[in-house]
Coordinates of C-alpha atoms and ligand atoms in Angstrom, one line a residue:
X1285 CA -62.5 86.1 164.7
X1286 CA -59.7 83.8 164.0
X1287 CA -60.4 81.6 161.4
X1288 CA -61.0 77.8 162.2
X1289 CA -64.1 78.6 164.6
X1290 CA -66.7 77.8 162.2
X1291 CA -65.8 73.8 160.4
X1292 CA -69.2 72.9 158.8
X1293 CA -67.2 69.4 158.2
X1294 CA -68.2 69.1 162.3
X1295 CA -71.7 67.7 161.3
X1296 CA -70.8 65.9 158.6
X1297 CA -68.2 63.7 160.1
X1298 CA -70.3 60.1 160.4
X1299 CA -73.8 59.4 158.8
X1300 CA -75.4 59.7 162.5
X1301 CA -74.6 63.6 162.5
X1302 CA -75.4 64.1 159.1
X1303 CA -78.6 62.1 159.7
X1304 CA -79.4 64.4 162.6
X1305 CA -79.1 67.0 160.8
X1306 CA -80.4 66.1 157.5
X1307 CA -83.0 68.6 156.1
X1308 CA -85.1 67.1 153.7
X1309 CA -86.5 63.9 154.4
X1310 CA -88.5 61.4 152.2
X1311 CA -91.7 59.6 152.8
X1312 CA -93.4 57.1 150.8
X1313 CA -96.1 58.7 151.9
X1314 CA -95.7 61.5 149.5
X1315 CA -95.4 59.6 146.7
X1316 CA -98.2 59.2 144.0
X1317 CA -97.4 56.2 141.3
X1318 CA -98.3 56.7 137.7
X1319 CA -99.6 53.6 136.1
X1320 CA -101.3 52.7 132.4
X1321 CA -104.2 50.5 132.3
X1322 CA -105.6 48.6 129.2
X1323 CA -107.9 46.2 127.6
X1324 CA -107.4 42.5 128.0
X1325 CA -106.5 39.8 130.8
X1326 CA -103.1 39.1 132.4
X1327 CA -102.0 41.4 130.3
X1328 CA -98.5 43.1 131.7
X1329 CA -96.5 44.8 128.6
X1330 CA -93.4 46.4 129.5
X1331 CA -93.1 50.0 128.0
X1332 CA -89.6 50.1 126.1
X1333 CA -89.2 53.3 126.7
X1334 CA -89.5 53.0 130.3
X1335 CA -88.0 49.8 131.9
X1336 CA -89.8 48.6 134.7
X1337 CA -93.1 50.0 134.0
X1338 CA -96.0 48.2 132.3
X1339 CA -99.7 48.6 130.7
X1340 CA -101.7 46.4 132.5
X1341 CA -105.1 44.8 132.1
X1342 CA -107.0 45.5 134.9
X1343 CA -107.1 42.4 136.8
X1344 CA -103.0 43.1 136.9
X1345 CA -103.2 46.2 137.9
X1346 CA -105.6 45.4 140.8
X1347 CA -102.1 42.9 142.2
X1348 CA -100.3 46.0 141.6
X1349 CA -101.8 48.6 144.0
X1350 CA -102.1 46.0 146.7
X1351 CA -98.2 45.9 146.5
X1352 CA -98.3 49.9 146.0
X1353 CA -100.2 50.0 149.5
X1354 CA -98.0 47.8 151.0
X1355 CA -95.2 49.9 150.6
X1356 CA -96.6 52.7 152.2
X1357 CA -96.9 54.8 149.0
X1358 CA -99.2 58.0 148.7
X1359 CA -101.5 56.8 146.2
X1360 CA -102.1 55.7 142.3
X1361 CA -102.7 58.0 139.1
X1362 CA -104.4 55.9 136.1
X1363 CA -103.9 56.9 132.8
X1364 CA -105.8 54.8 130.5
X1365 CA -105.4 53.0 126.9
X1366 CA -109.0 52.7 126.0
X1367 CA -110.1 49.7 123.1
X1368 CA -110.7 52.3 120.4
X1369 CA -110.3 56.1 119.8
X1370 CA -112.3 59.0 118.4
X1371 CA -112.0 62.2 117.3
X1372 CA -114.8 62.9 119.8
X1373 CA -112.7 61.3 122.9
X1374 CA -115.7 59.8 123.5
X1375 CA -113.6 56.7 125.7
X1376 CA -112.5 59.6 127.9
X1377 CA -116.3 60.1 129.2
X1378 CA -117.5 56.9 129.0
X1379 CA -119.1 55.2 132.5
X1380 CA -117.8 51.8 131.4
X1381 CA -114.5 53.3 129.6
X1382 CA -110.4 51.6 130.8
X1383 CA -109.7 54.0 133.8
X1384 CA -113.6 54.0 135.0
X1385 CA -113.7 50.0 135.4
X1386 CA -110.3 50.2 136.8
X1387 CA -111.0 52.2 139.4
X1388 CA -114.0 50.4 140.5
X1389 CA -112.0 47.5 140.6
X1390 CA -109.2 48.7 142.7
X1391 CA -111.7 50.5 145.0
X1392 CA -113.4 46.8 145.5
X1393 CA -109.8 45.0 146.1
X1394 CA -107.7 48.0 147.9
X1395 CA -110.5 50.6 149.3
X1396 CA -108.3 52.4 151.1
X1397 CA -105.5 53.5 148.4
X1398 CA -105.5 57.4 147.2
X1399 CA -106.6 56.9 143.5
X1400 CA -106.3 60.0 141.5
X1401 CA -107.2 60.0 138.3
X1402 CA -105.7 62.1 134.9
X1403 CA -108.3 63.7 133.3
X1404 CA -107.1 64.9 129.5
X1405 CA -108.3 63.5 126.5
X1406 CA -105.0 62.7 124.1
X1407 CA -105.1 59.2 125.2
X1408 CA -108.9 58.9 124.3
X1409 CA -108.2 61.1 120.1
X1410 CA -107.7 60.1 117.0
X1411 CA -105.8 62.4 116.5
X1412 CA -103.6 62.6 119.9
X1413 CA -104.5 66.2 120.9
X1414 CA -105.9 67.1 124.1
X1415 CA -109.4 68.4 123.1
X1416 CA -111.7 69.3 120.3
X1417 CA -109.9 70.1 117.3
X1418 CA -111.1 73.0 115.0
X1419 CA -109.6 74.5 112.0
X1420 CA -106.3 73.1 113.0
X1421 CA -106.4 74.3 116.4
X1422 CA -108.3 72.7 119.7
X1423 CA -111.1 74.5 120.7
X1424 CA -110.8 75.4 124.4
X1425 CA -114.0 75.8 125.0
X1426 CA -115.6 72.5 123.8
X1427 CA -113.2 70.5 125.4
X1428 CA -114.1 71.7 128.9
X1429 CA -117.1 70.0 128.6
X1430 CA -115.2 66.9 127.8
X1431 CA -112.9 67.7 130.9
X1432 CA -116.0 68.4 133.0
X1433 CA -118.0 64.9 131.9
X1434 CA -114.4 62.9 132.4
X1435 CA -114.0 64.0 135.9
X1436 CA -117.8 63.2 136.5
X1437 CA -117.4 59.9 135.3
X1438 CA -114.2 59.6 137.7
X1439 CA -115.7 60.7 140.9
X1440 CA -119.0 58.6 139.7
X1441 CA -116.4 55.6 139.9
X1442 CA -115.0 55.9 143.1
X1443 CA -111.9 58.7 142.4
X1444 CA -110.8 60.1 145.3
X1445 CA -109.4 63.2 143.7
X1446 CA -109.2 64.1 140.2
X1447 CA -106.1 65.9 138.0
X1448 CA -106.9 67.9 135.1
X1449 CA -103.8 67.7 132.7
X1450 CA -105.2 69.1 129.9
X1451 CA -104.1 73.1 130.3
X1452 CA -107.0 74.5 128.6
X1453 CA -108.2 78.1 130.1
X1454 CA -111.0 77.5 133.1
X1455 CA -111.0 74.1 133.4
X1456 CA -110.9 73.6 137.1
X1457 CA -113.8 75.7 137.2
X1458 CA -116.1 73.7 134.5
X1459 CA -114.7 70.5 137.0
X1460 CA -115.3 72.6 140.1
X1461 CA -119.0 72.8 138.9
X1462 CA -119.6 69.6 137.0
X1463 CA -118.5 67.7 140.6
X1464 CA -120.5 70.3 142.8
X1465 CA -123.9 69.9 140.9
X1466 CA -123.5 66.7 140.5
X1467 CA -122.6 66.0 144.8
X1468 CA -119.4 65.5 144.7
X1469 CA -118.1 68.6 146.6
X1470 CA -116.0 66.7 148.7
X1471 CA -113.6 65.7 146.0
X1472 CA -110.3 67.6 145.7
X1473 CA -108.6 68.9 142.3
X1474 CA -105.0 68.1 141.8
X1475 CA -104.7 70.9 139.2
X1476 CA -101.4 70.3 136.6
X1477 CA -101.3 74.4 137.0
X1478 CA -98.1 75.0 135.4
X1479 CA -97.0 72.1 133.1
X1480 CA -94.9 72.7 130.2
X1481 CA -94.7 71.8 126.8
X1482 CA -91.7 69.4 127.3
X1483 CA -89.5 66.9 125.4
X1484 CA -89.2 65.1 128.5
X1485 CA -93.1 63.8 127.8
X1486 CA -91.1 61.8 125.2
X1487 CA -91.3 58.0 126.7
X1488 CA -94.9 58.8 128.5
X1489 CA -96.6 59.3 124.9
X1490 CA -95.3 55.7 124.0
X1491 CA -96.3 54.1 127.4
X1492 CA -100.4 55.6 126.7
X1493 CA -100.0 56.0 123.2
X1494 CA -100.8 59.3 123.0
X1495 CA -98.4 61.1 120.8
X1496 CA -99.8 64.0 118.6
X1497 CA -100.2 62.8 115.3
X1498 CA -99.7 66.3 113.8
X1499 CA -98.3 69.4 115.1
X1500 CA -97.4 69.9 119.0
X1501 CA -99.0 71.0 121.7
X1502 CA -97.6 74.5 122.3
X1503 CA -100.4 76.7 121.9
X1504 CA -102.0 75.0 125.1
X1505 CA -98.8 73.9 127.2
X1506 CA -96.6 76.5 128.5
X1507 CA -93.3 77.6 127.1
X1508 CA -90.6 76.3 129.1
X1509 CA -89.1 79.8 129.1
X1510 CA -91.8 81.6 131.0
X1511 CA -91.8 81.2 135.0
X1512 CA -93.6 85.0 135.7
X1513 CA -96.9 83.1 133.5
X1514 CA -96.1 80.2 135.4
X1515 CA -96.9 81.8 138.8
X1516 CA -100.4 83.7 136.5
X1517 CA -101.8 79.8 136.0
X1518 CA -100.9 78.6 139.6
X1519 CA -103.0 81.7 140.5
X1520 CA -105.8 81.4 138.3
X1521 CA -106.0 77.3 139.2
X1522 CA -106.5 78.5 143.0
X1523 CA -109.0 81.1 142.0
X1524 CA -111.0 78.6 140.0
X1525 CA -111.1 75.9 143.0
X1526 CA -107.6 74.1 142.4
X1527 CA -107.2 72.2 146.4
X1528 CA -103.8 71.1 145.0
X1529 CA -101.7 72.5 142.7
X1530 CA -98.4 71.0 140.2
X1531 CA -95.4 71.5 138.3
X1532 CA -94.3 69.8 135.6
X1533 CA -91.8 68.6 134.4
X1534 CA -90.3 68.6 138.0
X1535 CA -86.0 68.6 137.8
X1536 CA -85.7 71.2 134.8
X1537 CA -88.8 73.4 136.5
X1538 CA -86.9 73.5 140.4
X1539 CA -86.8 77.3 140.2
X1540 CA -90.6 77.2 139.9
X1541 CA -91.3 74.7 142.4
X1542 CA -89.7 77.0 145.1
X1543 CA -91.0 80.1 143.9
X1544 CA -94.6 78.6 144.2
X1545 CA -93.7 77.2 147.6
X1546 CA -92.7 80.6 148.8
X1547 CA -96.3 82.4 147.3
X1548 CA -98.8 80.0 147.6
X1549 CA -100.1 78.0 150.5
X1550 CA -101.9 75.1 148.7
X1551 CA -100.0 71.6 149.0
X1552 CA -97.8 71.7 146.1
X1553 CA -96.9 68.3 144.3
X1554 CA -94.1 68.3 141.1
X1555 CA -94.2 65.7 138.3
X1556 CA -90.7 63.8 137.5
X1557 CA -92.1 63.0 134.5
X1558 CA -91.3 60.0 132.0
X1559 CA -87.9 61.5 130.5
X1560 CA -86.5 62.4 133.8
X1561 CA -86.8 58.6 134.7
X1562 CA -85.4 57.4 131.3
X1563 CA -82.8 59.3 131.7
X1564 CA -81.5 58.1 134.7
X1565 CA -82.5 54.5 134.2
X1566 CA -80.6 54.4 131.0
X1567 CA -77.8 56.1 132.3
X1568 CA -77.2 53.5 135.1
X1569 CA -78.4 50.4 132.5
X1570 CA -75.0 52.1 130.6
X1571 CA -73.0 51.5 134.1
X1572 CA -72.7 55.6 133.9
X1573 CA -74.2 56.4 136.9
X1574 CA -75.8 54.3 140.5
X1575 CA -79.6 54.0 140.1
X1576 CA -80.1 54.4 143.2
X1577 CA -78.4 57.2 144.4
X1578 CA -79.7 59.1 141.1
X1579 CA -82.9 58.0 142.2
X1580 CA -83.2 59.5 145.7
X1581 CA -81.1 62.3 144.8
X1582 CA -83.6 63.7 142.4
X1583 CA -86.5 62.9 144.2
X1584 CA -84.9 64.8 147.3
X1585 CA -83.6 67.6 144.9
X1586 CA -87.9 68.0 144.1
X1587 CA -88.9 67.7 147.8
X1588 CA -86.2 70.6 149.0
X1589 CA -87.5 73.1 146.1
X1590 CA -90.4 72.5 148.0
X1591 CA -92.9 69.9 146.3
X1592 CA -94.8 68.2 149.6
X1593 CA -96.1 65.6 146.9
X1594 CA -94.0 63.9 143.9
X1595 CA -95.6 62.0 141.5
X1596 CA -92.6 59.6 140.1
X1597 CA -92.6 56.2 138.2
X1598 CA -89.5 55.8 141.4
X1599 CA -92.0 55.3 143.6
X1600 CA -91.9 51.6 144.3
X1601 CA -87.9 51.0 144.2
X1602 CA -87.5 54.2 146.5
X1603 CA -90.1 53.4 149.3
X1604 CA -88.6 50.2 149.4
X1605 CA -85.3 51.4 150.3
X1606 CA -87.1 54.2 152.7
Ligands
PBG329 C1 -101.7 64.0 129.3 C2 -100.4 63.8 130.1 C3 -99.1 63.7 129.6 C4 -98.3 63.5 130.8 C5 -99.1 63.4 131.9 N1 -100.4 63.6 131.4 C6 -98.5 63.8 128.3 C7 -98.5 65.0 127.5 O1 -99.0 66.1 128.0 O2 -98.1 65.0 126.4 C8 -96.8 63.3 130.7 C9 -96.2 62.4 131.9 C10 -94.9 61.9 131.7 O3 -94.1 62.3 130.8 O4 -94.5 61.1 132.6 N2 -101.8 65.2 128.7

């Protein structure tokens, strides 16, 4: 064969070929927005940590997913900042706690947006861990109860799916039957089935104030070393009644993303969690790097491992210039 048959430069020549041919496409569509609600009126607090995103009161976060549906985007996830906390995460269960009222609200305003709702208990501790602490350590076993009430209360409110985030051992099962007795068998689980103990958490736990306030949270999140156990929890999550599935941290966990993609036929969604968007929002605030294209090169990095769904705090700046 002699050798200038084959010029791959032929279809990358003008942005109509290479537009033709482009593989990965975005949609607004698959994106889910993360937002933090909390206590008060007009209240719209910008969280240092991560320019452009606020905790907002309720009535502020109702304007907000009106603009989120207008854009086309997937859907909400509510974290909450509830008035006070407990070593029972009693504001995690609560009928009338942050994220129940705020969903009832935005159901009442927007009806027709996706809300998903996180279901873990840090924000809602004393102490900033994800469950029941006992002798140092938190109890997995009490804590699904917790899980299982929180979702209830979710669902009870008007949730259209629910995300454990919590990685405690059989917890989409206690969910899976808390929501089934209960009548709720239509609602999906959005299981955060292999999410790692990562540093890139860092600007979240300042945005819902959530931060440990001893020790870490490695002997319930994964080690970021381990992608074989990885695949064992996406597989166990399915098992247990997982609909949906998720990776997270989403960039540094690619590898994953693609190996689930390839075994597993649930819809797969990644997380570009709150240090993946510092980063690059920093970096271009420093003049180091374009915001933009950072910002839809990452997010079509995550959709070509394979994640059909991306939760991403991008999700307003990069439907708009969809
Ligand atoms: C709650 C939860 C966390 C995130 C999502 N759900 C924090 C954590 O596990 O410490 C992180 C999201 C982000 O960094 O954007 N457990």
């Amino acid at each position: 064969m002699p050798f200038p048959i084959h010029r791959l430069r032929r279809l990358r020549r003008t942005e109509a070929l290479r537009r033709l041919v482009r593989e990965t496409r975005l949609d607004p569509a698959q994106f889910i927005l993360p937002l933090f609600v909390c206590p008060g009126e007009g209240v719209r607090r910008e969280i240092g940590a991560m320019p452009g995103n606020y905790q907002m009161s309720i009535d502020q976060l109702v304007e907000e997913c009106a603009e989120v549906q207008s854009l086309g985007i997937g859907g909400v996830i509510l974290f909450g900042l509830p008035e006070s906390k407990d070593d029972m995460a009693t504001g995690a269960y609560d009928e009338n706690g942050i994220v129940q009222r705020a969903i009832r609200a935005i159901r009442k305003e927007t009806p027709k947006l996706l809300v998903v709702t996180d279901v873990c208990n840090c924000e809602y501790t004393s102490h900033g861990h994800c469950g029941y602490v006992k002798d140092g350590d938190v109890d997995n076993d009490t804590t699904l109860q917790w899980l299982a009430k929180s979702a209830l209360s979710h669902a009870r409110a008007g949730a259209d799916m629910v995300a454990p985030s919590d990685m405690m051992d059989g917890r989409v099962w206690a969910i899976r039957q808390a929501l089934d007795a209960n009548g709720f068998d239509k609602i999906p689980i959005l299981a955060y089935a292999a999410k790692f103990a990562s540093v890139f958490y860092g600007p979240f736990r300042e945005a819902a104030e959530s931060a440990p306030q001893f020790g870490d949270r490695r002997s319930y999140q994964m080690d970021p070393a381990n992608g074989r156990e990885a695949m064992r929890e996406i597989e166990l999550d399915i098992e247990e009644g997982a609909d949906m599935i998720m990776v997270k941290p989403a960039m540094p966990y690619l590898d994953l993303i693609s190996q689930a993609r390839q075994r597993f036929d649930v819809p797969i969604a990644a997380y570009q969690v709150s240090g993946e968007y510092s980063m690059i929002v920093a970096a271009a605030r420093n003049g180091w790097i374009d915001h933009d294209r950072a910002m839809m090169e990452s997010l079509t990095s995550i959709a070509r491992a394979g994640a059909g769904v991306i939760l991403t705090y991008f999700a307003k700046p990069a439907a708009r210039l969809l």
